[in-house]
CSV table of C-alpha atoms and ligand atoms in Angstrom, one decimal:
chain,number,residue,atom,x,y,z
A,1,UNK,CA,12.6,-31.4,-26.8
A,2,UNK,CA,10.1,-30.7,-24.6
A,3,UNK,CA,7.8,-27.6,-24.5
A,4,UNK,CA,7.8,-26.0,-20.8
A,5,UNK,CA,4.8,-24.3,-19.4
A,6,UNK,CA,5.5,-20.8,-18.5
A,7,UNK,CA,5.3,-20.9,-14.7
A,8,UNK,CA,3.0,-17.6,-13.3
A,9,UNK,CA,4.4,-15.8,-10.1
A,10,UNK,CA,2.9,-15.3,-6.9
A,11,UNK,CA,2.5,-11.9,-7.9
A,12,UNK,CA,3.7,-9.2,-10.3
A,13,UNK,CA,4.4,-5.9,-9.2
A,14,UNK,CA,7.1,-3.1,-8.9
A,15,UNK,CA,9.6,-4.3,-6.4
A,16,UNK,CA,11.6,-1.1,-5.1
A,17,UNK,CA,15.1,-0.8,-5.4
A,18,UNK,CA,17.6,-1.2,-2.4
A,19,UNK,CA,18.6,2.1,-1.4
A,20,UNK,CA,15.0,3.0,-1.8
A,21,UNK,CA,13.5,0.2,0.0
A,22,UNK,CA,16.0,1.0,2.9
A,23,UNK,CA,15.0,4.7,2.7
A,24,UNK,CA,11.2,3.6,2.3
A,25,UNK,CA,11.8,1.7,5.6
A,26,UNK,CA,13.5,4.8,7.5
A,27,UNK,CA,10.4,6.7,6.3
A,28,UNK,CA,7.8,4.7,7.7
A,29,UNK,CA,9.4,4.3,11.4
A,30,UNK,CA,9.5,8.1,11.0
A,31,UNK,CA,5.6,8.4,10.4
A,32,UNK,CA,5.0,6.1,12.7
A,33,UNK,CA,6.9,7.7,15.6
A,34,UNK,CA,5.8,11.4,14.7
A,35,UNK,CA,2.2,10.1,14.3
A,36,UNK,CA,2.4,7.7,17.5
A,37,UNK,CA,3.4,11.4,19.3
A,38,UNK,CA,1.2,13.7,18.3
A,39,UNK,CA,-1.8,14.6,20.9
A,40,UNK,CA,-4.6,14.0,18.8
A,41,UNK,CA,-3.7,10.7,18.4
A,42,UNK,CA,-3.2,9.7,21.9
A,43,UNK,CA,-6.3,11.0,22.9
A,44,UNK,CA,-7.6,8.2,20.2
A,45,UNK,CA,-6.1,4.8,21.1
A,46,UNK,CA,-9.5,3.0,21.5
A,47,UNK,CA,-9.9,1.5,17.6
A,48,UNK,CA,-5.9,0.4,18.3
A,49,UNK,CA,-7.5,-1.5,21.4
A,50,UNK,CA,-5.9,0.9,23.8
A,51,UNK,CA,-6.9,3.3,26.6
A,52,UNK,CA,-7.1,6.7,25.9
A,53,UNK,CA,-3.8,8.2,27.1
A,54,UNK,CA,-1.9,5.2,27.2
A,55,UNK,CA,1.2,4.4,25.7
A,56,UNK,CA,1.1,2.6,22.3
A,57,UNK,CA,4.3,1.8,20.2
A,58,UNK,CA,3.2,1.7,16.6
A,59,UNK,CA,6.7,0.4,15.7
A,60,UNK,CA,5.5,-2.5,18.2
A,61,UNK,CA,1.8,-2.5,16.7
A,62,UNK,CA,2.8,-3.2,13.3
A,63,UNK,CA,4.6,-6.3,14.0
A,64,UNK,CA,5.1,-7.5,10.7
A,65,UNK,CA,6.5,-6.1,7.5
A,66,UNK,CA,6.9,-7.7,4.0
A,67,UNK,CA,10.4,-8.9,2.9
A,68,UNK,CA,10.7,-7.0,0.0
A,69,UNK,CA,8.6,-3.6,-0.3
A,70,UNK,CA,6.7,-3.9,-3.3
A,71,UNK,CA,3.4,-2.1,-5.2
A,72,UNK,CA,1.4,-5.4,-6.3
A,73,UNK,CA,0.4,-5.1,-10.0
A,74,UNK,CA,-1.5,-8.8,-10.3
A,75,UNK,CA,-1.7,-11.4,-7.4
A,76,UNK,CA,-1.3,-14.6,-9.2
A,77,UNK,CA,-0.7,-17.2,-6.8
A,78,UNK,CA,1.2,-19.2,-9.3
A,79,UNK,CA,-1.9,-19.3,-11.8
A,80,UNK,CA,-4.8,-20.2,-9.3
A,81,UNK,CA,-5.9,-16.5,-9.5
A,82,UNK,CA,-8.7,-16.3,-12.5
A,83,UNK,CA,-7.2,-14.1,-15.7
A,84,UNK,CA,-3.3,-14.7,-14.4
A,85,UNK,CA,-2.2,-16.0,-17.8
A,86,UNK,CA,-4.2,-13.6,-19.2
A,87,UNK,CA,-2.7,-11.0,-17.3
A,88,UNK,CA,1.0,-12.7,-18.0
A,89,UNK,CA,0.1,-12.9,-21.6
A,90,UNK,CA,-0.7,-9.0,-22.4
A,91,UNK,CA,2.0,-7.6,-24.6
A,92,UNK,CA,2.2,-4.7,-21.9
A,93,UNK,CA,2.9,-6.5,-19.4
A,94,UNK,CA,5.8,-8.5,-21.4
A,95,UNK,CA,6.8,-5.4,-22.4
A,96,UNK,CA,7.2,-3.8,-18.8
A,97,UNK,CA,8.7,-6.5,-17.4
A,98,UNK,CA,12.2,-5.9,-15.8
A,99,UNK,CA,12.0,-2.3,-17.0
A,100,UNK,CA,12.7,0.0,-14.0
A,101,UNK,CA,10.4,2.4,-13.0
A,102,UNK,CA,10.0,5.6,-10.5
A,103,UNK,CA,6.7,5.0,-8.3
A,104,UNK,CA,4.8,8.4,-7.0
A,105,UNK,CA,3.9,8.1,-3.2
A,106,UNK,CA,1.7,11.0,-2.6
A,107,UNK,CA,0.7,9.8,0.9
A,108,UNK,CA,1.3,7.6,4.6
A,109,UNK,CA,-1.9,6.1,5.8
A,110,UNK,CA,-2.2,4.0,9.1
A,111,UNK,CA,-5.3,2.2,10.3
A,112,UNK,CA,-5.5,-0.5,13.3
A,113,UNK,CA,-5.2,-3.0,11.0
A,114,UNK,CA,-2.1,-1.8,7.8
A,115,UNK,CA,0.3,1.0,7.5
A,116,UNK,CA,1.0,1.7,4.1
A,117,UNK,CA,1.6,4.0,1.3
A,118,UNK,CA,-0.4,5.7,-1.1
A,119,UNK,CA,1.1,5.0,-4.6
A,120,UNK,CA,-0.1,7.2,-7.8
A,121,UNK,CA,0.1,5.4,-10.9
A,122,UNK,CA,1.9,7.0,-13.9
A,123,UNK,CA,-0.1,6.6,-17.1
A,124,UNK,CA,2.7,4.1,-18.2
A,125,UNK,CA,2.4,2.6,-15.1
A,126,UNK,CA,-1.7,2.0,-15.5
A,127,UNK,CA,-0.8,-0.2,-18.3
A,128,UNK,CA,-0.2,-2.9,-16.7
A,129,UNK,CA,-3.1,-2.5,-14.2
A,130,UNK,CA,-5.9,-5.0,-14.2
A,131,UNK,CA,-9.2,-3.5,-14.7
A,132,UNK,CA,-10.5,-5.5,-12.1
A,133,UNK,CA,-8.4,-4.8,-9.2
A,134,UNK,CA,-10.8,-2.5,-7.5
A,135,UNK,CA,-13.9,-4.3,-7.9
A,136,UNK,CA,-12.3,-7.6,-7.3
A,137,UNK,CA,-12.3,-6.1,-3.4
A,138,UNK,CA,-15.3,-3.6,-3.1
A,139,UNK,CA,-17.4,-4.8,-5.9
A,140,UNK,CA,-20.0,-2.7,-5.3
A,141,UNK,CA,-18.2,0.8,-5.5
A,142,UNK,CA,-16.2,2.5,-8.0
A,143,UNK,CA,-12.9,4.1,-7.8
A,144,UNK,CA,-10.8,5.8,-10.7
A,145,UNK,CA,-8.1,2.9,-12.2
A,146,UNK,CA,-5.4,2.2,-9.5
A,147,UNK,CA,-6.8,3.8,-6.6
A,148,UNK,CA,-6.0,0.5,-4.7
A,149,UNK,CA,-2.5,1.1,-6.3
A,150,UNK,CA,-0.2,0.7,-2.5
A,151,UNK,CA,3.7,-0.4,-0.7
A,152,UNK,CA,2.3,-2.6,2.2
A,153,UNK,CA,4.7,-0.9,5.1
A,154,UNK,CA,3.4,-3.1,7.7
A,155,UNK,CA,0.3,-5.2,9.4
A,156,UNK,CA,-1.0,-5.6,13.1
A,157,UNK,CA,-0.7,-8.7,14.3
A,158,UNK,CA,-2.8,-11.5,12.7
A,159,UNK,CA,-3.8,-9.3,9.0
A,160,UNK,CA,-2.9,-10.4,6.2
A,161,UNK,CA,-0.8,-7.7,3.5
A,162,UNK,CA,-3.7,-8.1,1.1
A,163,UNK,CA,-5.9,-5.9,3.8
A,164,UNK,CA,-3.9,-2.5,3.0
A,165,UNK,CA,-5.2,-2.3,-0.7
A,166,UNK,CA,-8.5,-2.6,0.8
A,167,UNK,CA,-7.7,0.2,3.8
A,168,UNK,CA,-6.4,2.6,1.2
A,169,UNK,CA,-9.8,2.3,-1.0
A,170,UNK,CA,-11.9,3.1,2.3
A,171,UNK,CA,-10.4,5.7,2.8
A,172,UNK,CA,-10.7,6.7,-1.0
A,173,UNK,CA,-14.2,5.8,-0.6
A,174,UNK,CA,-14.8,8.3,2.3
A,175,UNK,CA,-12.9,11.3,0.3
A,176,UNK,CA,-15.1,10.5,-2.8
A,177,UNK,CA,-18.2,11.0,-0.4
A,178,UNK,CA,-16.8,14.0,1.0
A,179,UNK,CA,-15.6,13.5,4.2
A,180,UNK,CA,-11.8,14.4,3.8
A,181,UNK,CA,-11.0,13.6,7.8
A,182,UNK,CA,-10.4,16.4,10.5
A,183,UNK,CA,-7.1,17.7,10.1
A,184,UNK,CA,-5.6,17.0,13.6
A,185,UNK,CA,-1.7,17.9,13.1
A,186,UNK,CA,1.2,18.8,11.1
A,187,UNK,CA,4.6,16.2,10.9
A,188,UNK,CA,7.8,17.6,9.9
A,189,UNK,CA,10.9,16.6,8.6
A,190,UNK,CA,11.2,13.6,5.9
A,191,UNK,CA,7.4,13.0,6.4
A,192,UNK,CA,6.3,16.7,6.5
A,193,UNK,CA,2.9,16.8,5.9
A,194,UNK,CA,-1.4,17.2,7.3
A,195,UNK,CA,-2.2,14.3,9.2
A,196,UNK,CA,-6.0,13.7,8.9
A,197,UNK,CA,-8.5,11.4,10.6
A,198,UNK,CA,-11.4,9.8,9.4
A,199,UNK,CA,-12.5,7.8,12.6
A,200,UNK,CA,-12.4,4.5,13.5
A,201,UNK,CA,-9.1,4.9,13.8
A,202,UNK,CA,-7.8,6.2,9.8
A,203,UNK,CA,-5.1,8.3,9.7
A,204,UNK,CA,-3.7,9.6,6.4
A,205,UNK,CA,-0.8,11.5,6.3
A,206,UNK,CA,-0.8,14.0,3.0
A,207,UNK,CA,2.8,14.4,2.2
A,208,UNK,CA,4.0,18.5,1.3
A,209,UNK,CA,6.9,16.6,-0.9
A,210,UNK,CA,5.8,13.5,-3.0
A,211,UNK,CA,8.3,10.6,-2.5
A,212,UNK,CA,10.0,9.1,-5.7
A,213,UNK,CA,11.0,5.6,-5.2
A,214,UNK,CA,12.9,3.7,-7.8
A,215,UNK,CA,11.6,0.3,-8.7
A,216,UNK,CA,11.5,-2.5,-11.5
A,217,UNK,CA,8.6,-4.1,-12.4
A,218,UNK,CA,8.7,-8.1,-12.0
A,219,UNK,CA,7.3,-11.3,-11.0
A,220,UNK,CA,7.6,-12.6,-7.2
A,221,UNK,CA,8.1,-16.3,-7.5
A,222,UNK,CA,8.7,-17.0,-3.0
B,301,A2P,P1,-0.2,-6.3,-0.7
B,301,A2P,O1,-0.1,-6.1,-2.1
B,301,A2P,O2,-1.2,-5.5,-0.1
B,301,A2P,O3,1.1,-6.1,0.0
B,301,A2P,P2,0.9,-13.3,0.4
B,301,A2P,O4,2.2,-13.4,1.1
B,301,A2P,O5,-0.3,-13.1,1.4
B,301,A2P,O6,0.7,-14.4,-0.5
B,301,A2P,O7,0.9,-12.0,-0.4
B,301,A2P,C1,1.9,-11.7,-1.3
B,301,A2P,C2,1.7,-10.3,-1.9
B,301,A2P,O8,0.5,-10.3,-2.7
B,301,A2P,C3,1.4,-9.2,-0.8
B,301,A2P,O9,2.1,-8.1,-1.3
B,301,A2P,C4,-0.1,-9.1,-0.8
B,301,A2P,O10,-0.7,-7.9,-0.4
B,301,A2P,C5,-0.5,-9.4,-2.2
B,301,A2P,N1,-1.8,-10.1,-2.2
B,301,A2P,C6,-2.1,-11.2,-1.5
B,301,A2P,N2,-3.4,-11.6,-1.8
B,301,A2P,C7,-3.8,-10.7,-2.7
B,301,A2P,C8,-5.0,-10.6,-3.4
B,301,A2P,N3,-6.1,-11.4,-3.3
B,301,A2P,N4,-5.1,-9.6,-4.3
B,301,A2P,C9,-4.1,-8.7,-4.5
B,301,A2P,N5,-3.0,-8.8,-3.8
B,301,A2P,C10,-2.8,-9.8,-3.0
């Protein structure tokens, strides 16, 4: 018989469940909208490439959304990535995989290029989080294991999903400098919460109620 090669994913991560993912969905049209409305916002529609005053659908803005909502763990690309089969190979990550697990969203950001949420690793959860993944996009800062931990909810036109990772750890980076935005408004509702901004167009919604989103860590083949 003959020995297969494991094949790697595209990407490993928590991939939320259904109902959640449907729900997760509902929840980001909702920030959108409320945030999209609020007066402080329209009065800053230049870094969204907007007059002042104007109107700007966000719903619109964010053209694009991934398939399948989903925290990436490891980015793979089907073993080109450096350390995949290392990653593939840790017994924690074998031992996570299709376990189910209940993701902490603590916060909504929006920036002209990603909307996304701020996830909050679990210490079971940090397991199986490379060491790397920070400096592997700002190599020349440092951020507490999984700060770049994030659900891609959706991109402007021509980004790629990878940027949202990198929009969360700006504004990480700002709040570890300490600048922790204006606070601007106040949503309600599902998304109740402080909306703050950090200029250039950084929003970040701080949630009053943390979400709990039901997922199973896996492997994303495509
Ligand atoms: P994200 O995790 O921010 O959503 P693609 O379709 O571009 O191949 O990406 C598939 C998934 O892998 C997306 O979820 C994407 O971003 C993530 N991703 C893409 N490139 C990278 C990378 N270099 N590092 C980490 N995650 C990545």
């Amino acid at each position: 018989p003959t020995l297969e090669k494991e094949l790697l994913p595209l990407y490993f991560g928590w991939f939320l469940a259904k109902r959640d993912e449907d729900g997760m969905r509902k929840t980001s049209h909702e920030f959108l909208e409320q945030l999209g409305n609020l007066k402080a916002f329209k009065k800053r529609l230049l870094p969204y490439g907007c007059e002042d005053k104007q109107k700007l659908d966000l719903l619109k803005y964010f053209a694009k959304s991934p398939n399948i909502l989903h925290c990436t763990a490891k980015y793979c690309d089907y073993g080109k990535v450096l350390g995949s089969e290392e990653y593939a190979q840790q017994e924690a990550v074998k031992k996570a995989y299709s376990k189910g697990y209940t993701l902490h969203i603590s916060a909504l950001f929006a920036t002209p290029k990603t909307v996304g949420a701020q996830v909050e690793l679990q210490p079971d959860q940090l397991l199986v989080w490379p060491a790397d993944a920070e400096k592997e996009v700002m190599p020349k800062d440092t951020f507490p294991k999984g700060s770049r931990a994030h659900i891609t909810l959706g991109t402007a036109a021509d980004i790629q999903d990878v940027q949202t990772g990198i929009d969360l750890l700006e504004f990480i980076k700002l709040q570890q400098s300490g600048k922790d935005g204006e606070h601007l408004g106040d949503l309600t509702g599902a998304v109740a919460g402080k909306v703050s901004y950090y200029d250039n167009g950084m929003w970040l919604l701080n949630l009053s109620r943390k979400l709990e989103v039901k997922s199973i860590f896996s492997g994303y083949y495509g």
